[in-house]
Amino acid sequence: MATASVRSKKFSRLISSEPTLVLYQGEFLQEALKKERVTENEIRSVLRSQGVSSIAKVKAVVMESNGKFTVVQEGSLSNPDSPLSNVRKVDE
């Protein structure tokens, strides 16, 4: 399957997902949570495990294509140098 995904972009998109924002600028993104089947409590647990004391201090939480979460303290969706530049934002 790995060979097929490397050779075919269409096939690659079918078997892997893009990183998805589930929290942005202190706001839970309800449509993204629903689409990714994640709860607010799961995100809060991730934040606690990262030592985050306040959601307001977090720029974003990204659900990576492997199902793990990344907590981003700084960054912008529009800045090409940002770690958020290739992250999909599900429209609400």
XYZ file of C-alpha atoms in Angstrom, residues 13 15-19 65:
7
model
C -5.501 10.981 -0.051
C -5.650 6.222 2.991
C -4.246 9.176 4.915
C -5.766 12.334 6.255
C -4.414 15.842 6.518
C -3.582 17.406 9.873
C -2.628 12.367 10.279
